Coordinates of C-alpha atoms in Angstrom, one line a residue:
M88 CA -0.4 -0.1 -0.2
S89 CA 1.1 3.5 -1.2
R90 CA 2.2 5.8 1.3
I91 CA -0.5 8.5 0.6
M92 CA -2.7 5.5 0.8
R93 CA -2.0 5.0 4.3
G94 CA -2.2 8.7 4.9
A95 CA -5.9 8.7 3.4
L96 CA -6.9 5.6 5.7
G97 CA -5.7 7.0 9.2
V98 CA -7.2 10.2 7.6
S99 CA -10.3 8.4 7.4
L100 CA -10.3 6.6 10.3
A101 CA -9.6 9.6 13.1
L102 CA -12.2 11.5 11.5
A103 CA -14.5 8.2 11.7
V104 CA -13.7 7.2 15.3
S105 CA -14.0 11.4 16.4
A106 CA -17.7 11.8 14.3
C107 CA -19.1 9.0 16.4
G108 CA -17.6 10.7 19.1
T109 CA -19.1 14.5 18.0
W110 CA -22.4 11.8 16.7
Q111 CA -22.9 10.9 20.7
S112 CA -21.8 14.6 22.1
V113 CA -24.7 16.2 19.9
K114 CA -27.4 13.3 20.5
D115 CA -27.1 13.6 24.5
G116 CA -27.3 17.4 24.5
T117 CA -30.7 16.8 22.5
V118 CA -32.1 14.5 25.1
S119 CA -31.2 17.4 27.7
T120 CA -33.2 20.0 25.9
T121 CA -35.9 18.3 25.5
K122 CA -36.1 16.8 29.5
A123 CA -36.0 20.4 30.3
I124 CA -38.7 21.6 27.8
F125 CA -41.0 18.5 28.6
E126 CA -40.1 17.2 32.1
T127 CA -41.1 19.0 35.1
K128 CA -38.1 20.1 37.1
V129 CA -39.3 21.1 40.3
K130 CA -37.1 21.2 43.7
Q131 CA -39.3 22.9 46.1
M132 CA -43.1 22.5 47.1
N133 CA -44.6 25.9 48.5
L134 CA -47.4 25.7 49.6
V135 CA -50.1 28.4 50.6
V136 CA -52.8 27.2 52.7
T137 CA -55.6 29.4 54.2
A138 CA -58.7 28.6 56.2
R139 CA -62.1 30.5 56.8
G140 CA -63.0 31.8 60.6
A141 CA -66.1 29.4 59.4
L142 CA -64.1 26.0 59.7
N143 CA -65.5 22.4 61.2
Q144 CA -67.7 23.6 62.9
D145 CA -69.4 22.0 65.9
A146 CA -72.6 21.6 66.4
R147 CA -73.0 24.7 68.5
G148 CA -71.6 26.2 65.4
V149 CA -67.8 26.9 67.7
S150 CA -64.8 26.5 65.1
L151 CA -62.6 24.3 65.4
P152 CA -58.9 23.3 63.5
V153 CA -58.7 21.1 61.1
V154 CA -56.2 18.8 60.1
L155 CA -54.3 18.0 56.7
R156 CA -51.6 16.1 55.7
I157 CA -49.6 17.0 52.7
Y158 CA -48.4 13.8 50.8
Q159 CA -45.7 13.7 47.7
L160 CA -46.8 11.0 45.6
K161 CA -45.2 8.9 42.7
D162 CA -49.0 7.6 40.8
N163 CA -52.7 10.1 41.3
K164 CA -54.3 7.0 41.1
P165 CA -53.8 5.6 44.8
F166 CA -55.0 9.1 46.4
A167 CA -58.6 9.9 43.5
T168 CA -59.4 6.1 44.9
T169 CA -59.0 6.2 48.0
T170 CA -61.9 6.2 50.7
Y171 CA -61.8 9.4 53.6
E172 CA -61.8 5.9 56.0
Q173 CA -59.0 4.5 54.3
V174 CA -56.7 8.3 54.6
L175 CA -57.9 8.8 58.0
A176 CA -56.9 5.1 59.0
G177 CA -53.7 5.5 58.2
N178 CA -51.3 5.7 54.7
D179 CA -51.3 1.8 53.9
A180 CA -54.2 2.4 51.0
L181 CA -51.4 4.8 50.0
K182 CA -48.2 3.6 50.9
A183 CA -47.3 2.2 47.7
A184 CA -47.4 5.8 45.9
T185 CA -46.1 8.0 48.9
L186 CA -42.9 9.4 48.9
S187 CA -43.6 11.3 52.2
S188 CA -46.6 12.4 54.3
R189 CA -46.3 15.3 57.0
D190 CA -49.5 15.9 59.2
M191 CA -50.3 19.3 60.4
T192 CA -53.1 21.8 62.2
L193 CA -54.8 24.6 60.6
G194 CA -57.0 26.8 62.8
P195 CA -60.4 29.4 61.9
G196 CA -58.2 32.1 60.2
Q197 CA -55.0 31.1 59.5
T198 CA -52.4 30.9 57.3
L199 CA -50.2 28.3 56.7
E200 CA -47.1 27.9 54.5
V201 CA -45.6 25.4 54.4
S202 CA -41.6 24.9 51.8
E203 CA -39.4 22.0 51.8
P204 CA -38.1 20.0 49.1
M205 CA -39.6 18.2 45.9
D206 CA -38.9 14.2 46.0
E207 CA -37.7 13.6 42.5
A208 CA -40.0 11.1 41.7
A209 CA -42.8 13.2 42.8
N210 CA -45.4 14.1 39.9
Y211 CA -48.2 14.8 42.3
V212 CA -49.2 16.4 45.9
G213 CA -52.5 15.2 47.6
V214 CA -53.7 17.0 50.8
A215 CA -56.7 15.5 53.1
A216 CA -58.4 17.9 55.3
F217 CA -59.3 15.8 57.8
Y218 CA -63.1 17.1 59.1
R219 CA -65.2 16.5 62.1
N220 CA -68.5 15.3 60.0
A221 CA -66.4 14.3 56.3
E222 CA -70.0 13.0 55.7
S223 CA -70.9 15.2 51.5
A224 CA -67.3 16.6 52.4
E225 CA -64.9 17.6 49.6
W226 CA -62.0 16.3 51.3
S227 CA -58.9 16.1 49.1
V228 CA -57.3 18.4 46.0
L229 CA -54.6 16.7 43.8
V230 CA -52.2 18.6 42.4
A231 CA -50.0 17.9 39.4
K232 CA -46.3 18.3 40.1
A233 CA -46.6 20.6 36.7
R234 CA -48.9 23.0 38.4
W235 CA -45.5 24.7 40.1
K236 CA -44.1 25.5 37.1
K237 CA -47.3 27.4 36.0
T238 CA -48.2 28.4 40.0
D239 CA -45.5 29.0 42.5
P240 CA -46.7 28.9 45.7
V241 CA -49.7 27.3 45.0
R242 CA -51.9 28.0 46.8
L243 CA -55.2 26.0 49.1
L244 CA -58.4 27.2 50.7
V245 CA -60.3 25.4 53.1
L246 CA -63.7 26.1 54.2
E247 CA -65.8 24.8 56.2
R248 CA -66.2 21.5 54.4
S249 CA -64.2 22.1 51.6
L250 CA -60.7 21.9 50.1
E251 CA -59.5 24.1 47.2
I252 CA -57.3 24.9 45.2
D253 CA -57.4 29.4 45.2
T254 CA -58.0 30.2 41.4
E255 CA -57.7 33.3 42.3
H256 CA -54.1 34.1 43.5
R257 CA -52.0 33.2 40.7

């Protein structure tokens, strides 16, 4: 083989090997960009929970505190299908989907600000309110992780017998 042919072959081989590395870099960069655009990266869960003055009233009309349980969840299905009684009894019904949970007490007219790291694997935050009389109460809210990208903090209202997302404060 002539010297020119060997040189051309060496240059071709070097280009081919470096092109593989370049292609891998371009591919990795594209994957990173796609993840940054389409995957929800939320590092902090910021919630503002406000209770109305008339909250969880007893038979005499006296407002009482309500206990809130905040869950970081991998999956929304168990939380959406679990009954009030199951959640009140403990976390067993939600065990497979729960990454973390935290209980807090909210008094009438009180506002709580909750700020904690969002688990990387969390896709939803579920909040349950434990009322004295949960019959016909709207006791739970499920918030997709993507909502924190649009609204931070996410604001919740705790009313006499319902828990809801506050859409007036965006």
